[in-house]
PDB file of C-alpha atoms in Angstrom:
ATOM      1  CA  MET O   1     -65.903-139.768  56.692  1.00 86.00           C
ATOM      2  CA  LYS O   2     -62.394-141.103  57.269  1.00 95.00           C
ATOM      3  CA  LYS O   3     -60.253-141.637  54.160  1.00 97.00           C
ATOM      4  CA  HIS O   4     -57.196-143.613  53.125  1.00 98.00           C
ATOM      5  CA  ILE O   5     -54.884-140.924  51.719  1.00 98.00           C
ATOM      6  CA  LEU O   6     -51.732-141.504  49.696  1.00 98.00           C
ATOM      7  CA  ILE O   7     -49.323-138.570  49.980  1.00 98.00           C
ATOM      8  CA  THR O   8     -46.104-137.970  48.081  1.00 98.00           C
ATOM      9  CA  GLY O   9     -43.905-135.287  49.599  1.00 96.00           C
ATOM     10  CA  GLY O  10     -45.300-136.077  53.034  1.00 97.00           C
ATOM     11  CA  THR O  11     -41.982-135.412  54.793  1.00 96.00           C
ATOM     12  CA  GLY O  12     -41.480-132.014  53.144  1.00 95.00           C
ATOM     13  CA  PHE O  13     -42.179-128.533  54.472  1.00 95.00           C
ATOM     14  CA  ILE O  14     -45.905-128.670  53.679  1.00 97.00           C
ATOM     15  CA  GLY O  15     -46.323-132.395  54.287  1.00 97.00           C
ATOM     16  CA  THR O  16     -44.991-132.268  57.847  1.00 96.00           C
ATOM     17  CA  ALA O  17     -47.787-129.823  58.711  1.00 97.00           C
ATOM     18  CA  LEU O  18     -50.486-131.543  56.658  1.00 98.00           C
ATOM     19  CA  VAL O  19     -49.961-135.157  57.750  1.00 98.00           C
ATOM     20  CA  PRO O  20     -50.347-134.549  61.532  1.00 97.00           C
ATOM     21  CA  HIS O  21     -53.424-132.422  60.825  1.00 97.00           C
ATOM     22  CA  TRP O  22     -55.104-135.165  58.809  1.00 98.00           C
ATOM     23  CA  LEU O  23     -54.068-137.847  61.302  1.00 97.00           C
ATOM     24  CA  ALA O  24     -55.775-135.820  64.028  1.00 97.00           C
ATOM     25  CA  LEU O  25     -58.953-135.894  61.933  1.00 96.00           C
ATOM     26  CA  GLY O  26     -58.792-139.696  61.902  1.00 97.00           C
ATOM     27  CA  HIS O  27     -57.652-140.320  58.319  1.00 97.00           C
ATOM     28  CA  ARG O  28     -55.352-143.215  57.433  1.00 97.00           C
ATOM     29  CA  ILE O  29     -52.153-141.903  55.820  1.00 98.00           C
ATOM     30  CA  THR O  30     -49.724-143.688  53.501  1.00 98.00           C
ATOM     31  CA  VAL O  31     -46.605-141.719  52.552  1.00 98.00           C
ATOM     32  CA  LEU O  32     -44.202-142.493  49.716  1.00 97.00           C
ATOM     33  CA  SER O  33     -40.673-141.953  51.038  1.00 95.00           C
ATOM     34  CA  ARG O  34     -37.125-142.894  50.084  1.00 92.00           C
ATOM     35  CA  ASP O  35     -36.284-142.999  53.812  1.00 94.00           C
ATOM     36  CA  PRO O  36     -39.104-144.560  55.871  1.00 93.00           C
ATOM     37  CA  ALA O  37     -36.991-144.510  59.046  1.00 93.00           C
ATOM     38  CA  ARG O  38     -36.578-140.747  58.819  1.00 94.00           C
ATOM     39  CA  GLY O  39     -40.272-140.460  58.005  1.00 95.00           C
ATOM     40  CA  LYS O  40     -41.208-142.344  61.157  1.00 94.00           C
ATOM     41  CA  ARG O  41     -39.035-140.000  63.210  1.00 95.00           C
ATOM     42  CA  LEU O  42     -40.693-136.957  61.651  1.00 94.00           C
ATOM     43  CA  LEU O  43     -44.319-138.085  61.556  1.00 96.00           C
ATOM     44  CA  GLY O  44     -44.630-140.946  64.029  1.00 95.00           C
ATOM     45  CA  PRO O  45     -45.710-144.592  63.943  1.00 94.00           C
ATOM     46  CA  GLU O  46     -49.315-143.981  62.883  1.00 96.00           C
ATOM     47  CA  VAL O  47     -48.203-143.252  59.311  1.00 97.00           C
ATOM     48  CA  THR O  48     -47.587-146.093  56.853  1.00 97.00           C
ATOM     49  CA  PHE O  49     -44.454-145.533  54.767  1.00 97.00           C
ATOM     50  CA  VAL O  50     -43.686-147.184  51.436  1.00 97.00           C
ATOM     51  CA  ARG O  51     -40.601-146.882  49.249  1.00 96.00           C
ATOM     52  CA  GLU O  52     -42.426-147.767  46.035  1.00 96.00           C
ATOM     53  CA  PHE O  53     -45.983-147.390  44.796  1.00 96.00           C
ATOM     54  CA  SER O  54     -46.055-151.173  44.331  1.00 94.00           C
ATOM     55  CA  ASP O  55     -45.772-151.567  48.130  1.00 95.00           C
ATOM     56  CA  ILE O  56     -49.232-150.023  48.664  1.00 95.00           C
ATOM     57  CA  GLU O  57     -51.517-152.866  49.682  1.00 84.00           C
ATOM     58  CA  ARG O  58     -55.008-151.442  49.216  1.00 86.00           C
ATOM     59  CA  LYS O  59     -57.103-148.928  47.342  1.00 94.00           C
ATOM     60  CA  VAL O  60     -56.764-145.265  48.216  1.00 97.00           C
ATOM     61  CA  ASP O  61     -59.571-142.725  48.525  1.00 98.00           C
ATOM     62  CA  TRP O  62     -57.488-139.592  47.938  1.00 98.00           C
ATOM     63  CA  ILE O  63     -54.149-139.054  46.208  1.00 98.00           C
ATOM     64  CA  VAL O  64     -52.200-135.943  47.238  1.00 98.00           C
ATOM     65  CA  ASN O  65     -49.088-135.461  45.122  1.00 98.00           C
ATOM     66  CA  LEU O  66     -46.795-132.841  46.698  1.00 97.00           C
ATOM     67  CA  ALA O  67     -43.339-134.276  45.940  1.00 94.00           C
ATOM     68  CA  GLY O  68     -40.596-132.148  44.403  1.00 93.00           C
ATOM     69  CA  GLU O  69     -37.094-131.017  45.299  1.00 90.00           C
ATOM     70  CA  GLY O  70     -36.704-127.354  46.241  1.00 87.00           C
ATOM     71  CA  ILE O  71     -36.555-125.294  43.075  1.00 87.00           C
ATOM     72  CA  ALA O  72     -34.368-122.599  44.683  1.00 80.00           C
ATOM     73  CA  ASP O  73     -32.087-124.895  46.675  1.00 82.00           C
ATOM     74  CA  GLN O  74     -29.245-124.929  44.132  1.00 84.00           C
ATOM     75  CA  ARG O  75     -28.006-123.170  40.991  1.00 87.00           C
ATOM     76  CA  TRP O  76     -29.795-124.413  37.862  1.00 88.00           C
ATOM     77  CA  SER O  77     -27.105-126.545  36.243  1.00 90.00           C
ATOM     78  CA  GLU O  78     -28.277-129.044  33.645  1.00 92.00           C
ATOM     79  CA  LYS O  79     -27.895-131.764  36.270  1.00 93.00           C
ATOM     80  CA  ARG O  80     -30.007-129.796  38.734  1.00 92.00           C
ATOM     81  CA  LYS O  81     -32.701-129.103  36.135  1.00 92.00           C
ATOM     82  CA  SER O  82     -32.876-132.839  35.451  1.00 95.00           C
ATOM     83  CA  ALA O  83     -33.256-133.547  39.184  1.00 93.00           C
ATOM     84  CA  LEU O  84     -36.055-130.977  39.462  1.00 93.00           C
ATOM     85  CA  ARG O  85     -37.898-132.551  36.543  1.00 94.00           C
ATOM     86  CA  ASP O  86     -37.423-136.098  37.815  1.00 95.00           C
ATOM     87  CA  SER O  87     -38.654-135.256  41.329  1.00 94.00           C
ATOM     88  CA  ARG O  88     -41.836-133.751  39.900  1.00 96.00           C
ATOM     89  CA  ILE O  89     -42.617-135.010  36.416  1.00 97.00           C
ATOM     90  CA  ALA O  90     -41.026-138.463  36.425  1.00 97.00           C
ATOM     91  CA  LEU O  91     -42.464-139.233  39.862  1.00 97.00           C
ATOM     92  CA  THR O  92     -45.928-138.035  38.822  1.00 98.00           C
ATOM     93  CA  GLU O  93     -45.749-140.198  35.697  1.00 97.00           C
ATOM     94  CA  ARG O  94     -44.870-143.200  37.894  1.00 97.00           C
ATOM     95  CA  LEU O  95     -47.806-142.359  40.158  1.00 98.00           C
ATOM     96  CA  ALA O  96     -50.194-142.214  37.204  1.00 97.00           C
ATOM     97  CA  ARG O  97     -48.922-145.538  35.781  1.00 97.00           C
ATOM     98  CA  TRP O  98     -49.317-147.234  39.167  1.00 97.00           C
ATOM     99  CA  ALA O  99     -52.866-145.934  39.535  1.00 97.00           C
ATOM    100  CA  VAL O 100     -53.819-147.224  36.099  1.00 95.00           C
ATOM    101  CA  GLN O 101     -52.102-150.596  36.535  1.00 95.00           C
ATOM    102  CA  THR O 102     -53.702-151.237  39.937  1.00 96.00           C
ATOM    103  CA  ASP O 103     -57.124-149.989  38.800  1.00 95.00           C
ATOM    104  CA  GLN O 104     -57.295-147.157  41.308  1.00 97.00           C
ATOM    105  CA  HIS O 105     -60.361-144.923  41.080  1.00 97.00           C
ATOM    106  CA  PRO O 106     -59.803-142.293  43.792  1.00 97.00           C
ATOM    107  CA  GLU O 107     -62.530-139.888  44.771  1.00 97.00           C
ATOM    108  CA  LEU O 108     -60.041-137.026  44.697  1.00 98.00           C
ATOM    109  CA  VAL O 109     -56.618-136.361  43.186  1.00 98.00           C
ATOM    110  CA  ILE O 110     -54.731-133.255  44.301  1.00 98.00           C
ATOM    111  CA  SER O 111     -51.467-132.611  42.495  1.00 98.00           C
ATOM    112  CA  GLY O 112     -48.814-129.968  42.877  1.00 97.00           C
ATOM    113  CA  SER O 113     -47.773-127.223  40.515  1.00 98.00           C
ATOM    114  CA  ALA O 114     -46.632-123.645  41.135  1.00 96.00           C
ATOM    115  CA  VAL O 115     -47.316-120.059  40.177  1.00 96.00           C
ATOM    116  CA  GLY O 116     -44.244-120.409  37.971  1.00 94.00           C
ATOM    117  CA  TYR O 117     -46.745-121.851  35.476  1.00 96.00           C
ATOM    118  CA  TYR O 118     -47.576-118.265  34.478  1.00 96.00           C
ATOM    119  CA  GLY O 119     -43.977-117.338  33.754  1.00 93.00           C
ATOM    120  CA  SER O 120     -42.262-114.453  35.495  1.00 85.00           C
ATOM    121  CA  VAL O 121     -42.269-110.738  34.769  1.00 79.00           C
ATOM    122  CA  PRO O 122     -40.477-107.701  36.228  1.00 74.00           C
ATOM    123  CA  GLY O 123     -42.611-105.208  38.126  1.00 69.00           C
ATOM    124  CA  ASP O 124     -46.129-105.656  39.444  1.00 67.00           C
ATOM    125  CA  THR O 125     -48.235-106.401  36.343  1.00 74.00           C
ATOM    126  CA  PRO O 126     -50.120-108.276  35.005  1.00 89.00           C
ATOM    127  CA  VAL O 127     -52.371-110.074  37.481  1.00 95.00           C
ATOM    128  CA  PHE O 128     -52.505-113.812  36.870  1.00 96.00           C
ATOM    129  CA  THR O 129     -55.649-115.827  37.583  1.00 97.00           C
ATOM    130  CA  GLU O 130     -56.407-119.516  37.104  1.00 98.00           C
ATOM    131  CA  GLU O 131     -57.627-118.604  33.607  1.00 97.00           C
ATOM    132  CA  SER O 132     -54.322-117.033  32.543  1.00 97.00           C
ATOM    133  CA  ALA O 133     -52.229-118.658  29.820  1.00 96.00           C
ATOM    134  CA  PRO O 134     -48.963-120.433  30.666  1.00 96.00           C
ATOM    135  CA  GLY O 135     -45.736-118.481  30.430  1.00 94.00           C
ATOM    136  CA  ALA O 136     -42.245-119.188  29.119  1.00 92.00           C
ATOM    137  CA  GLY O 137     -38.926-120.140  30.703  1.00 91.00           C
ATOM    138  CA  PHE O 138     -37.665-123.130  32.663  1.00 92.00           C
ATOM    139  CA  ALA O 139     -39.946-122.707  35.690  1.00 93.00           C
ATOM    140  CA  ALA O 140     -43.018-122.387  33.454  1.00 95.00           C
ATOM    141  CA  SER O 141     -42.143-125.430  31.331  1.00 96.00           C
ATOM    142  CA  LEU O 142     -41.493-127.423  34.506  1.00 96.00           C
ATOM    143  CA  CYS O 143     -44.984-126.610  35.802  1.00 97.00           C
ATOM    144  CA  ILE O 144     -46.687-127.195  32.449  1.00 98.00           C
ATOM    145  CA  ASP O 145     -45.161-130.675  32.122  1.00 97.00           C
ATOM    146  CA  TRP O 146     -45.837-131.417  35.803  1.00 98.00           C
ATOM    147  CA  GLU O 147     -49.527-130.661  35.359  1.00 98.00           C
ATOM    148  CA  GLN O 148     -49.675-132.707  32.169  1.00 98.00           C
ATOM    149  CA  ALA O 149     -48.146-135.738  33.905  1.00 98.00           C
ATOM    150  CA  ILE O 150     -51.131-136.130  36.249  1.00 97.00           C
ATOM    151  CA  ARG O 151     -53.766-135.813  33.470  1.00 96.00           C
ATOM    152  CA  PRO O 152     -54.147-139.608  32.976  1.00 95.00           C
ATOM    153  CA  LEU O 153     -55.863-139.664  36.387  1.00 96.00           C
ATOM    154  CA  GLN O 154     -58.479-137.087  35.420  1.00 95.00           C
ATOM    155  CA  GLU O 155     -60.819-139.689  33.945  1.00 93.00           C
ATOM    156  CA  ARG O 156     -60.105-142.181  36.735  1.00 95.00           C
ATOM    157  CA  SER O 157     -61.092-139.855  39.582  1.00 96.00           C
ATOM    158  CA  GLU O 158     -64.181-137.918  40.522  1.00 96.00           C
ATOM    159  CA  ARG O 159     -62.151-134.707  40.849  1.00 98.00           C
ATOM    160  CA  LEU O 160     -58.649-133.574  39.869  1.00 98.00           C
ATOM    161  CA  VAL O 161     -57.315-130.399  41.492  1.00 98.00           C
ATOM    162  CA  ILE O 162     -54.039-128.744  40.469  1.00 98.00           C
ATOM    163  CA  LEU O 163     -52.368-126.637  43.164  1.00 98.00           C
ATOM    164  CA  ARG O 164     -50.547-123.648  41.659  1.00 98.00           C
ATOM    165  CA  THR O 165     -48.583-122.773  44.762  1.00 97.00           C
ATOM    166  CA  GLY O 166     -46.900-119.508  45.627  1.00 95.00           C
ATOM    167  CA  ILE O 167     -44.131-119.015  48.201  1.00 94.00           C
ATOM    168  CA  VAL O 168     -45.157-120.893  51.351  1.00 95.00           C
ATOM    169  CA  LEU O 169     -44.160-119.094  54.550  1.00 96.00           C
ATOM    170  CA  GLY O 170     -43.731-120.838  57.889  1.00 96.00           C
ATOM    171  CA  GLU O 171     -41.310-121.316  60.724  1.00 94.00           C
ATOM    172  CA  HIS O 172     -38.093-123.349  60.322  1.00 92.00           C
ATOM    173  CA  GLY O 173     -38.506-124.091  56.637  1.00 90.00           C
ATOM    174  CA  GLY O 174     -39.164-122.926  53.112  1.00 89.00           C
ATOM    175  CA  MET O 175     -37.866-119.601  51.852  1.00 88.00           C
ATOM    176  CA  LEU O 176     -37.844-118.044  55.335  1.00 91.00           C
ATOM    177  CA  LYS O 177     -35.360-120.635  56.595  1.00 90.00           C
ATOM    178  CA  ARG O 178     -32.786-119.088  54.239  1.00 86.00           C
ATOM    179  CA  LEU O 179     -33.718-115.492  55.039  1.00 90.00           C
ATOM    180  CA  TRP O 180     -34.240-115.604  58.796  1.00 92.00           C
ATOM    181  CA  LEU O 181     -30.581-115.619  59.887  1.00 91.00           C
ATOM    182  CA  PRO O 182     -29.308-112.799  57.635  1.00 91.00           C
ATOM    183  CA  PHE O 183     -32.364-110.629  58.288  1.00 93.00           C
ATOM    184  CA  ASN O 184     -32.168-111.320  62.032  1.00 93.00           C
ATOM    185  CA  ALA O 185     -28.536-110.195  61.879  1.00 93.00           C
ATOM    186  CA  GLY O 186     -29.498-106.966  60.112  1.00 94.00           C
ATOM    187  CA  LEU O 187     -27.954-108.128  56.824  1.00 92.00           C
ATOM    188  CA  GLY O 188     -31.112-108.281  54.713  1.00 93.00           C
ATOM    189  CA  GLY O 189     -31.984-106.027  51.828  1.00 94.00           C
ATOM    190  CA  VAL O 190     -33.927-105.486  48.630  1.00 94.00           C
ATOM    191  CA  ILE O 191     -33.037-107.684  45.640  1.00 93.00           C
ATOM    192  CA  GLY O 192     -32.722-105.978  42.263  1.00 92.00           C
ATOM    193  CA  SER O 193     -35.227-103.181  41.709  1.00 92.00           C
ATOM    194  CA  GLY O 194     -37.472-104.373  44.535  1.00 94.00           C
ATOM    195  CA  ASP O 195     -40.518-104.004  42.268  1.00 93.00           C
ATOM    196  CA  GLN O 196     -40.847-107.722  41.481  1.00 93.00           C
ATOM    197  CA  VAL O 197     -43.910-109.279  43.101  1.00 95.00           C
ATOM    198  CA  LEU O 198     -43.969-112.196  45.501  1.00 93.00           C
ATOM    199  CA  SER O 199     -47.196-114.205  45.748  1.00 96.00           C
ATOM    200  CA  TRP O 200     -47.168-116.008  49.060  1.00 97.00           C
ATOM    201  CA  ILE O 201     -49.284-117.964  51.550  1.00 98.00           C
ATOM    202  CA  HIS O 202     -48.867-118.874  55.226  1.00 98.00           C
ATOM    203  CA  ARG O 203     -48.354-122.613  55.666  1.00 98.00           C
ATOM    204  CA  ASP O 204     -51.272-122.843  58.116  1.00 98.00           C
ATOM    205  CA  ASP O 205     -53.592-121.293  55.524  1.00 98.00           C
ATOM    206  CA  TYR O 206     -52.224-123.704  52.919  1.00 98.00           C
ATOM    207  CA  VAL O 207     -53.255-126.669  55.079  1.00 98.00           C
ATOM    208  CA  ARG O 208     -56.633-125.050  55.742  1.00 98.00           C
ATOM    209  CA  ALA O 209     -57.111-124.479  51.996  1.00 98.00           C
ATOM    210  CA  LEU O 210     -56.372-128.151  51.330  1.00 98.00           C
ATOM    211  CA  ASP O 211     -59.047-129.084  53.864  1.00 97.00           C
ATOM    212  CA  PHE O 212     -61.397-126.635  52.160  1.00 98.00           C
ATOM    213  CA  ILE O 213     -60.722-128.228  48.766  1.00 98.00           C
ATOM    214  CA  THR O 214     -61.367-131.754  50.056  1.00 98.00           C
ATOM    215  CA  GLN O 215     -64.734-130.671  51.447  1.00 97.00           C
ATOM    216  CA  SER O 216     -65.769-128.794  48.305  1.00 97.00           C
ATOM    217  CA  THR O 217     -66.660-129.761  44.750  1.00 97.00           C
ATOM    218  CA  LEU O 218     -63.751-127.800  43.257  1.00 98.00           C
ATOM    219  CA  SER O 219     -61.727-129.186  40.368  1.00 98.00           C
ATOM    220  CA  GLY O 220     -59.101-127.840  37.980  1.00 98.00           C
ATOM    221  CA  PRO O 221     -56.358-125.332  38.841  1.00 98.00           C
ATOM    222  CA  VAL O 222     -56.419-123.478  42.155  1.00 98.00           C
ATOM    223  CA  ASN O 223     -53.979-120.656  42.923  1.00 98.00           C
ATOM    224  CA  MET O 224     -52.664-121.362  46.426  1.00 98.00           C
ATOM    225  CA  THR O 225     -51.727-117.845  47.490  1.00 98.00           C
ATOM    226  CA  ALA O 226     -52.882-115.180  49.920  1.00 98.00           C
ATOM    227  CA  PRO O 227     -55.121-112.422  48.518  1.00 98.00           C
ATOM    228  CA  TYR O 228     -52.486-109.671  48.895  1.00 97.00           C
ATOM    229  CA  PRO O 229     -49.204-110.279  47.034  1.00 97.00           C
ATOM    230  CA  VAL O 230     -46.358-107.873  47.825  1.00 96.00           C
ATOM    231  CA  SER O 231     -43.321-106.402  46.105  1.00 95.00           C
ATOM    232  CA  ASN O 232     -39.853-107.566  47.091  1.00 95.00           C
ATOM    233  CA  SER O 233     -39.321-104.133  48.609  1.00 96.00           C
ATOM    234  CA  GLU O 234     -42.442-104.467  50.785  1.00 96.00           C
ATOM    235  CA  PHE O 235     -41.523-108.012  51.777  1.00 94.00           C
ATOM    236  CA  THR O 236     -38.038-106.859  52.790  1.00 95.00           C
ATOM    237  CA  SER O 237     -39.249-103.921  54.862  1.00 97.00           C
ATOM    238  CA  THR O 238     -42.002-105.974  56.547  1.00 97.00           C
ATOM    239  CA  LEU O 239     -39.685-108.825  57.530  1.00 96.00           C
ATOM    240  CA  ALA O 240     -37.086-106.359  58.842  1.00 96.00           C
ATOM    241  CA  SER O 241     -39.788-104.511  60.804  1.00 97.00           C
ATOM    242  CA  VAL O 242     -41.173-107.706  62.352  1.00 97.00           C
ATOM    243  CA  LEU O 243     -37.648-108.642  63.454  1.00 96.00           C
ATOM    244  CA  SER O 244     -36.870-105.052  64.558  1.00 96.00           C
ATOM    245  CA  ARG O 245     -33.774-105.001  62.370  1.00 96.00           C
ATOM    246  CA  PRO O 246     -32.528-102.731  59.573  1.00 95.00           C
ATOM    247  CA  ALA O 247     -32.489-103.993  55.965  1.00 93.00           C
ATOM    248  CA  ILE O 248     -29.794-101.914  54.316  1.00 92.00           C
ATOM    249  CA  PHE O 249     -27.803-104.412  52.246  1.00 92.00           C
ATOM    250  CA  PRO O 250     -29.383-104.554  48.779  1.00 92.00           C
ATOM    251  CA  MET O 251     -28.394-107.173  46.187  1.00 89.00           C
ATOM    252  CA  PRO O 252     -28.084-105.531  42.750  1.00 90.00           C
ATOM    253  CA  ALA O 253     -29.500-107.452  39.801  1.00 89.00           C
ATOM    254  CA  PHE O 254     -26.072-108.084  38.247  1.00 87.00           C
ATOM    255  CA  VAL O 255     -24.825-109.655  41.500  1.00 85.00           C
ATOM    256  CA  ALA O 256     -27.873-111.942  41.643  1.00 83.00           C
ATOM    257  CA  ARG O 257     -27.203-113.038  38.060  1.00 87.00           C
ATOM    258  CA  LEU O 258     -23.542-113.711  38.814  1.00 83.00           C
ATOM    259  CA  LEU O 259     -24.346-115.703  41.944  1.00 76.00           C
ATOM    260  CA  PHE O 260     -27.382-117.649  40.773  1.00 80.00           C
ATOM    261  CA  GLY O 261     -27.218-117.742  36.973  1.00 84.00           C
ATOM    262  CA  GLU O 262     -30.519-118.631  35.303  1.00 84.00           C
ATOM    263  CA  MET O 263     -32.110-119.265  38.705  1.00 81.00           C
ATOM    264  CA  SER O 264     -31.823-115.516  39.384  1.00 84.00           C
ATOM    265  CA  GLU O 265     -35.131-115.089  37.503  1.00 83.00           C
ATOM    266  CA  LEU O 266     -36.828-116.373  40.672  1.00 80.00           C
ATOM    267  CA  LEU O 267     -35.302-113.464  42.595  1.00 83.00           C
ATOM    268  CA  LEU O 268     -35.461-110.680  40.006  1.00 87.00           C
ATOM    269  CA  GLU O 269     -38.861-111.374  38.464  1.00 88.00           C
ATOM    270  CA  GLY O 270     -42.162-112.537  39.913  1.00 90.00           C
ATOM    271  CA  GLN O 271     -45.839-113.170  39.481  1.00 92.00           C
ATOM    272  CA  LYS O 272     -48.734-111.102  40.801  1.00 95.00           C
ATOM    273  CA  VAL O 273     -51.193-113.943  41.360  1.00 97.00           C
ATOM    274  CA  SER O 274     -54.829-113.729  42.430  1.00 97.00           C
ATOM    275  CA  PRO O 275     -56.357-116.723  44.267  1.00 98.00           C
ATOM    276  CA  GLY O 276     -59.559-116.256  42.319  1.00 98.00           C
ATOM    277  CA  VAL O 277     -61.021-119.724  42.817  1.00 98.00           C
ATOM    278  CA  LEU O 278     -60.570-119.668  46.591  1.00 98.00           C
ATOM    279  CA  MET O 279     -62.006-116.150  46.836  1.00 98.00           C
ATOM    280  CA  ALA O 280     -64.979-116.979  44.617  1.00 98.00           C
ATOM    281  CA  ASN O 281     -65.792-119.934  46.865  1.00 98.00           C
ATOM    282  CA  ASP O 282     -65.538-117.877  50.083  1.00 98.00           C
ATOM    283  CA  PHE O 283     -62.389-119.392  51.545  1.00 98.00           C
ATOM    284  CA  SER O 284     -61.301-117.366  54.553  1.00 98.00           C
ATOM    285  CA  TRP O 285     -57.596-116.764  55.235  1.00 98.00           C
ATOM    286  CA  VAL O 286     -56.397-116.510  58.829  1.00 98.00           C
ATOM    287  CA  TYR O 287     -53.320-114.597  57.588  1.00 98.00           C
ATOM    288  CA  PRO O 288     -54.447-112.602  54.546  1.00 98.00           C
ATOM    289  CA  ASN O 289     -51.724-109.956  54.780  1.00 97.00           C
ATOM    290  CA  LEU O 290     -47.973-110.291  55.105  1.00 98.00           C
ATOM    291  CA  ARG O 291     -47.482-108.496  58.420  1.00 98.00           C
ATOM    292  CA  GLN O 292     -50.001-110.805  60.111  1.00 97.00           C
ATOM    293  CA  ALA O 293     -48.286-113.854  58.628  1.00 98.00           C
ATOM    294  CA  LEU O 294     -44.718-112.862  59.470  1.00 98.00           C
ATOM    295  CA  GLY O 295     -45.722-111.684  62.944  1.00 97.00           C
ATOM    296  CA  HIS O 296     -47.235-115.086  63.716  1.00 97.00           C
ATOM    297  CA  ILE O 297     -44.212-116.904  62.296  1.00 97.00           C
ATOM    298  CA  ALA O 298     -41.826-114.772  64.363  1.00 96.00           C
ATOM    299  CA  ASP O 299     -43.781-115.633  67.513  1.00 94.00           C
ATOM    300  CA  GLU O 300     -43.546-119.343  66.683  1.00 92.00           C
ATOM    301  CA  TRP O 301     -39.899-119.435  65.509  1.00 91.00           C
TER     302      TRP O 301
END
């Protein structure tokens, strides 16, 4: 059955893959965007763009809340931390108020979060599942408050799903956009000890998992990662191998801290996350391991 879907973050790295996919399935898409003209250029005339929630003219069947500025795009100054919170928490609070004020009762609400919810640790333990307790630090508090902001819609919808997202890998965007040029030039290398774990997912599998969630009865948190997380050392060697380049320029931990300040925790620590809910419900990844994923991305780049 075709749905009217409201999407925030529809012009972002995930949204620009998700929106065309759902349009092809016949759904009607409304996207919240500060720049509708740019949105039209990216996604085409079939999408309805609104600058404010108040511009939405009818009831929505699904709400998909993916908005949020890139957490690793800039050093974490106090100003940047405020921008990260506003783009996630303040926007989600506005979304919830609009839904209540306009008496929306969506069948499904899907809202973003991240594996940062679990906090970050050096090395490869412990394994975090959807049942794990929240962690500490800025990234964890950001995710905790982000998840809390959507809670007013839990009683107004049939299902609320929280997406605890790992690193999303795909061509021409996300983390790989920053790494592709230096690694392709043979300038890549291990960061810190190399033992810190990266929990990742191919963007195509992310879109497929969203489809899977919409067709299921799942609710609550869902870890959006592939089943095989890797260490920074393994990620580095695999990307270099796929590109047929050396990776001999390591970044010591003290250099990362000097360059990135508090944000260096994203580079020097990690989370070993298990997508337990997806596995328990028999979701099938097309790219379950990193070499498959990076090989496909290299072919498409």
